[in-house]
mmCIF file of C-alpha atoms in Angstrom:
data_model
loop_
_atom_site.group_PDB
_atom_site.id
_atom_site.type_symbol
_atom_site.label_atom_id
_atom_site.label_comp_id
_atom_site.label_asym_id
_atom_site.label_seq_id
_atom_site.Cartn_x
_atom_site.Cartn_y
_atom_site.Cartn_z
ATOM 1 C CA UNK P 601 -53.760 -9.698 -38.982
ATOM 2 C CA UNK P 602 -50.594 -7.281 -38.927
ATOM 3 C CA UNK P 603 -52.924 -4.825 -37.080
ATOM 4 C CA UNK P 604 -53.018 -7.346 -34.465
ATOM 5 C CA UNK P 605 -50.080 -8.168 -33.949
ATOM 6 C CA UNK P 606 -48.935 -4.158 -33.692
ATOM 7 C CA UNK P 607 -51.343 -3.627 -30.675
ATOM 8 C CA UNK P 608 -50.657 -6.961 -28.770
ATOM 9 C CA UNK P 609 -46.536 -6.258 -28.487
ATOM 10 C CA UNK P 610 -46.678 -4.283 -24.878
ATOM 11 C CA UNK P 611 -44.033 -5.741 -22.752
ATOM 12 C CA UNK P 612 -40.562 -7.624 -23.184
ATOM 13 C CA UNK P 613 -40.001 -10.887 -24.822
ATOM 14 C CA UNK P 614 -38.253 -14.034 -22.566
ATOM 15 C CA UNK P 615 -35.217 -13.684 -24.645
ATOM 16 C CA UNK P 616 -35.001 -9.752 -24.377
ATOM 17 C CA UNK P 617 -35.314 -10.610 -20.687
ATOM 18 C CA UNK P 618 -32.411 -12.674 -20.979
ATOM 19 C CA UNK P 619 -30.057 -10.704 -22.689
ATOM 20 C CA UNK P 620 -30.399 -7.926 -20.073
ATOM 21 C CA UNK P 621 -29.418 -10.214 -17.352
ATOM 22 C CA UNK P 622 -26.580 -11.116 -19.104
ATOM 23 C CA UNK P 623 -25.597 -7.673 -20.046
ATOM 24 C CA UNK P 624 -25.599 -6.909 -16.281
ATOM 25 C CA UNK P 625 -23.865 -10.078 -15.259
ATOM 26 C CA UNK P 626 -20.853 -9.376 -17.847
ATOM 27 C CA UNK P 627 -20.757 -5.474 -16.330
ATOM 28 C CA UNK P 628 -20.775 -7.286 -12.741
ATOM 29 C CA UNK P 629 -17.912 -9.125 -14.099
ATOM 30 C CA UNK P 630 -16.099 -6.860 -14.911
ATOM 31 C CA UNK P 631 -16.220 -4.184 -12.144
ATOM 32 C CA UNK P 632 -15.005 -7.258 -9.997
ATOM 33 C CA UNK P 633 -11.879 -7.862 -11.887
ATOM 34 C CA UNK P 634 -11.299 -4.313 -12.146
ATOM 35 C CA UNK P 635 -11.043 -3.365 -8.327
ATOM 36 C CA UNK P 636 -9.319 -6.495 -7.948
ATOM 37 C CA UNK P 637 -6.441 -4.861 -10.204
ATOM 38 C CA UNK P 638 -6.668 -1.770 -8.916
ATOM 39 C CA UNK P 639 -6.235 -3.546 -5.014
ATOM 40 C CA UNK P 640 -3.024 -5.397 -6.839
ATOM 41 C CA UNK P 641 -1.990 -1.915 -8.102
ATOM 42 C CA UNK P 642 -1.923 -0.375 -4.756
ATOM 43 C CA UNK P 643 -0.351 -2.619 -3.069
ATOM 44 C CA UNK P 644 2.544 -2.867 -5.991
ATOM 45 C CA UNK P 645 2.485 1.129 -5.718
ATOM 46 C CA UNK P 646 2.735 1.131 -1.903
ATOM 47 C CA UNK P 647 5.949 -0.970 -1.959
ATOM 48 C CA UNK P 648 7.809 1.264 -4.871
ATOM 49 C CA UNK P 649 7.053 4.231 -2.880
ATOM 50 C CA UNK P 650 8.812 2.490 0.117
ATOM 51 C CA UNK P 651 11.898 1.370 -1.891
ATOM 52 C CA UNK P 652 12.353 4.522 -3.509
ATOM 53 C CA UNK P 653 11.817 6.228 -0.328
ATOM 54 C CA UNK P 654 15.037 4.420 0.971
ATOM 55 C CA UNK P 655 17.321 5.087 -1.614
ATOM 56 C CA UNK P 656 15.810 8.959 -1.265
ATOM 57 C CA UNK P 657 16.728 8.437 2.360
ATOM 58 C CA UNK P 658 20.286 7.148 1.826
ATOM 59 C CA UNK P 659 21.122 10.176 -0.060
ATOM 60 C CA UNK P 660 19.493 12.405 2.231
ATOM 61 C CA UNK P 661 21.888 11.210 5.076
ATOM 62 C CA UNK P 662 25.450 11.309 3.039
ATOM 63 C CA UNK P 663 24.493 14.922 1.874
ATOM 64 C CA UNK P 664 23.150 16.710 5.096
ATOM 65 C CA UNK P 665 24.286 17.025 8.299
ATOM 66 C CA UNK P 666 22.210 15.128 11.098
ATOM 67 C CA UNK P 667 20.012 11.734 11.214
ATOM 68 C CA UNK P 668 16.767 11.390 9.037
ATOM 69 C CA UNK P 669 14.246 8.785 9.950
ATOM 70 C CA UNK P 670 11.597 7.581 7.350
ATOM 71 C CA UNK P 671 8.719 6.567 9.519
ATOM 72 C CA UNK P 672 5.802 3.803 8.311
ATOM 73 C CA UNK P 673 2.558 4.131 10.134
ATOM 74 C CA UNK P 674 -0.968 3.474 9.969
ATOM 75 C CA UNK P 675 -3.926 5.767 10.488
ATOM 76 C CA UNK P 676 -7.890 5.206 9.962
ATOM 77 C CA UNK P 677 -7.722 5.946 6.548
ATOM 78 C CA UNK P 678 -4.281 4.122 5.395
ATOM 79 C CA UNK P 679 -1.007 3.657 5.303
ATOM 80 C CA UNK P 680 1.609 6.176 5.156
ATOM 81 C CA UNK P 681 5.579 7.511 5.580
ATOM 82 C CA UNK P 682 7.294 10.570 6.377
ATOM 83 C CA UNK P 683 10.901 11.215 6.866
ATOM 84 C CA UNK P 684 11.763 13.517 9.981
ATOM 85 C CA UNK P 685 14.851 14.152 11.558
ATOM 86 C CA UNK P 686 13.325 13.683 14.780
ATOM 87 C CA UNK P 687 14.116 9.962 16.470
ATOM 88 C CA UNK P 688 10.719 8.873 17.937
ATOM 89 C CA UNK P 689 10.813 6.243 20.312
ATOM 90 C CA UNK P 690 6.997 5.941 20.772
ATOM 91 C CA UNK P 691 4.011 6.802 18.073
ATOM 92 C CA UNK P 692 3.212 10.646 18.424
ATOM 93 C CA UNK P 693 0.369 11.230 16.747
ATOM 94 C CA UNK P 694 1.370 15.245 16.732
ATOM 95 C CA UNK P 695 4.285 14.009 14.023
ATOM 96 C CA UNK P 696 3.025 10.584 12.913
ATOM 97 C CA UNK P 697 0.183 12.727 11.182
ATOM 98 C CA UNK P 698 -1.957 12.601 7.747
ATOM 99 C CA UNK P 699 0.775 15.134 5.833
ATOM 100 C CA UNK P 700 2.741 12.340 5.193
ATOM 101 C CA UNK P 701 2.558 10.487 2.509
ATOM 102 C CA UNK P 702 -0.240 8.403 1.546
ATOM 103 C CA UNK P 703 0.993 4.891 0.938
ATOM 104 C CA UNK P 704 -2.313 3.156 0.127
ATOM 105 C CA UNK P 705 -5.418 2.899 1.559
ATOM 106 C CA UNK P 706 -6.998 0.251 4.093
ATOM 107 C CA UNK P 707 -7.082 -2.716 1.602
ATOM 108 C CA UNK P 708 -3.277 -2.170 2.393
ATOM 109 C CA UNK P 709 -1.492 -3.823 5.379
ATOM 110 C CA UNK P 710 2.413 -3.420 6.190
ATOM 111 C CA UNK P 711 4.128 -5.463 8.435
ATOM 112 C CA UNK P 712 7.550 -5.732 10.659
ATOM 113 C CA UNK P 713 9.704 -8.997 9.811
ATOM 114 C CA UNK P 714 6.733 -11.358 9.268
ATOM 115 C CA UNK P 715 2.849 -11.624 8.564
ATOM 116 C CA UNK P 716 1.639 -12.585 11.609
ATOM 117 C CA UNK P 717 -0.730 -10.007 13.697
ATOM 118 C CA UNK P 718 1.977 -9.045 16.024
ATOM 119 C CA UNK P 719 3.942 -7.430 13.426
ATOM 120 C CA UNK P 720 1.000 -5.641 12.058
ATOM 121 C CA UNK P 721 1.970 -1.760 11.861
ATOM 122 C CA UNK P 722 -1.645 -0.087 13.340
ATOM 123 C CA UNK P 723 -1.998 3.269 14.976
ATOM 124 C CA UNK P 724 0.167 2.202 18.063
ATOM 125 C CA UNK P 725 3.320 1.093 16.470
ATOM 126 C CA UNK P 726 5.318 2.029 13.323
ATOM 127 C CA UNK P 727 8.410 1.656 10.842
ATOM 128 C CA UNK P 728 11.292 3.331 11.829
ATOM 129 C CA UNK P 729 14.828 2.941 9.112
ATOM 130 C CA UNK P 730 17.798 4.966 9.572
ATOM 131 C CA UNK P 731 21.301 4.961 7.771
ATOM 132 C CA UNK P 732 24.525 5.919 9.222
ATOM 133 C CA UNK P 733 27.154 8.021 7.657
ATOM 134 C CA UNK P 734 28.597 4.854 6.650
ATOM 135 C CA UNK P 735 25.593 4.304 4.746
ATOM 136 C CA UNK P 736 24.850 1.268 6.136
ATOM 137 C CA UNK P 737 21.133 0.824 8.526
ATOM 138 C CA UNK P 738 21.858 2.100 11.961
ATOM 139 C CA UNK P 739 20.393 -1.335 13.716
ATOM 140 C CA UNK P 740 20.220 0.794 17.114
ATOM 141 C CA UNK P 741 17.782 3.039 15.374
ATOM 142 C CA UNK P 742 16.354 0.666 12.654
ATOM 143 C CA UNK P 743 13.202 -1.191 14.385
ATOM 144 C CA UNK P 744 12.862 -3.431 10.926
ATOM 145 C CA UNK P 745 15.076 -6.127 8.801
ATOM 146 C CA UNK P 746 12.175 -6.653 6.578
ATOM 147 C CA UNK P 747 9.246 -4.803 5.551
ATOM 148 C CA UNK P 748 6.160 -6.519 4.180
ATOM 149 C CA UNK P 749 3.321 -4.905 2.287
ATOM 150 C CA UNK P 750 0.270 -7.044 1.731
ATOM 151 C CA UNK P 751 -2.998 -6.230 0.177
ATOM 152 C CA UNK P 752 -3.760 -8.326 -3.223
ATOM 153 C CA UNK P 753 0.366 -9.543 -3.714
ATOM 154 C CA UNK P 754 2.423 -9.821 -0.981
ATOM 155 C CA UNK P 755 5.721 -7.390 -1.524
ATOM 156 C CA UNK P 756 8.741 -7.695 0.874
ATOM 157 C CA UNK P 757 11.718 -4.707 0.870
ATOM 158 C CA UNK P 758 14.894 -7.028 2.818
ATOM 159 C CA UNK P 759 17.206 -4.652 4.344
ATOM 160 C CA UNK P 760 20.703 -5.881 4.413
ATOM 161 C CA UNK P 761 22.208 -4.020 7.867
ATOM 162 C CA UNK P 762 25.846 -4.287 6.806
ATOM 163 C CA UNK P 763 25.613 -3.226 3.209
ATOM 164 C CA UNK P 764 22.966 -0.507 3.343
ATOM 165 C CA UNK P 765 21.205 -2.419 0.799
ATOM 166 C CA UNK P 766 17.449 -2.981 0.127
ATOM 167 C CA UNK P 767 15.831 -5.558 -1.768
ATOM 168 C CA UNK P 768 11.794 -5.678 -3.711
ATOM 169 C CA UNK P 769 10.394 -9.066 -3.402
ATOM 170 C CA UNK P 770 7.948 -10.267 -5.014
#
């Protein structure tokens, strides 16, 4: 009987059948909540980087001589900022270039003052914040009052023209 049973068991078994699905379906899972939290991550990254880039930029502009501009912009493959001393009044792809700094990739989207897809930074249009010597934001040269970086969370950096001042939002 036993010498039976050893040459008859060629196959799998409808429970070993099952526990592989649900092996896979727990990995699935997984790997979903994962690149969710990594999406959250960037986005929470992208908006640090901006903040800190502002407070890099206000001592930047008390310690040299001449205007810096930090510049937001969007290219094929993400998001990103540089600070020039240049004032660009139109995108210039020459400048506006990938050896900035990468923000965050495409999952990423910054916008101007509000959410809406007029305010969308793409490859046309960008960020622009200057201080003055006064350290407050030059509103001549500042094209912003809000920035708002949305991918999983939705961050928004409030500049306060009179004070200098930036705020994170959550």
């Amino acid at each position: 009987m036993s010498k039976y049973l050893k040459l008859n068991q060629k196959g799998m078994t409808l429970v070993e059948i099952i526990l592989v699905f649900a092996i896979v379906g727990i990995m699935a899972g997984s790997a979903f909540l994962v690149i969710g939290h990594l999406r959250y991550a960037d986005t929470e990254k992208a908006a640090r980087a901006i903040d800190s880039a502002l407070d890099k930029l206000q001592v930047e502009t008390m310690s040299k001589s001449g205007s810096r501009y930090l510049y937001i912009y969007h290219l094929g493959n993400g998001c990103y900022m540089k600070v020039l001393s240049e004032d660009l009044t139109t995108f210039d792809s020459s400048k506006l270039d990938n050896s900035g700094k990468r923000l965050a990739n495409n999952t990423v989207e910054i916008y101007m003052d509000s959410e809406d897809s007029a305010h969308k930074v793409d490859g046309t249009t960008f960020i622009k914040v200057t201080y003055t010597k006064a350290l407050t934001f030059d509103s001549t040269n500042t094209n912003v009052s809000n920035i708002i970086v949305k991918g999983g969370p939705t961050y928004k950096i409030q500049l306060v023209t009179d004070t200098g001042k930036h705020f994170l939002n959550h």
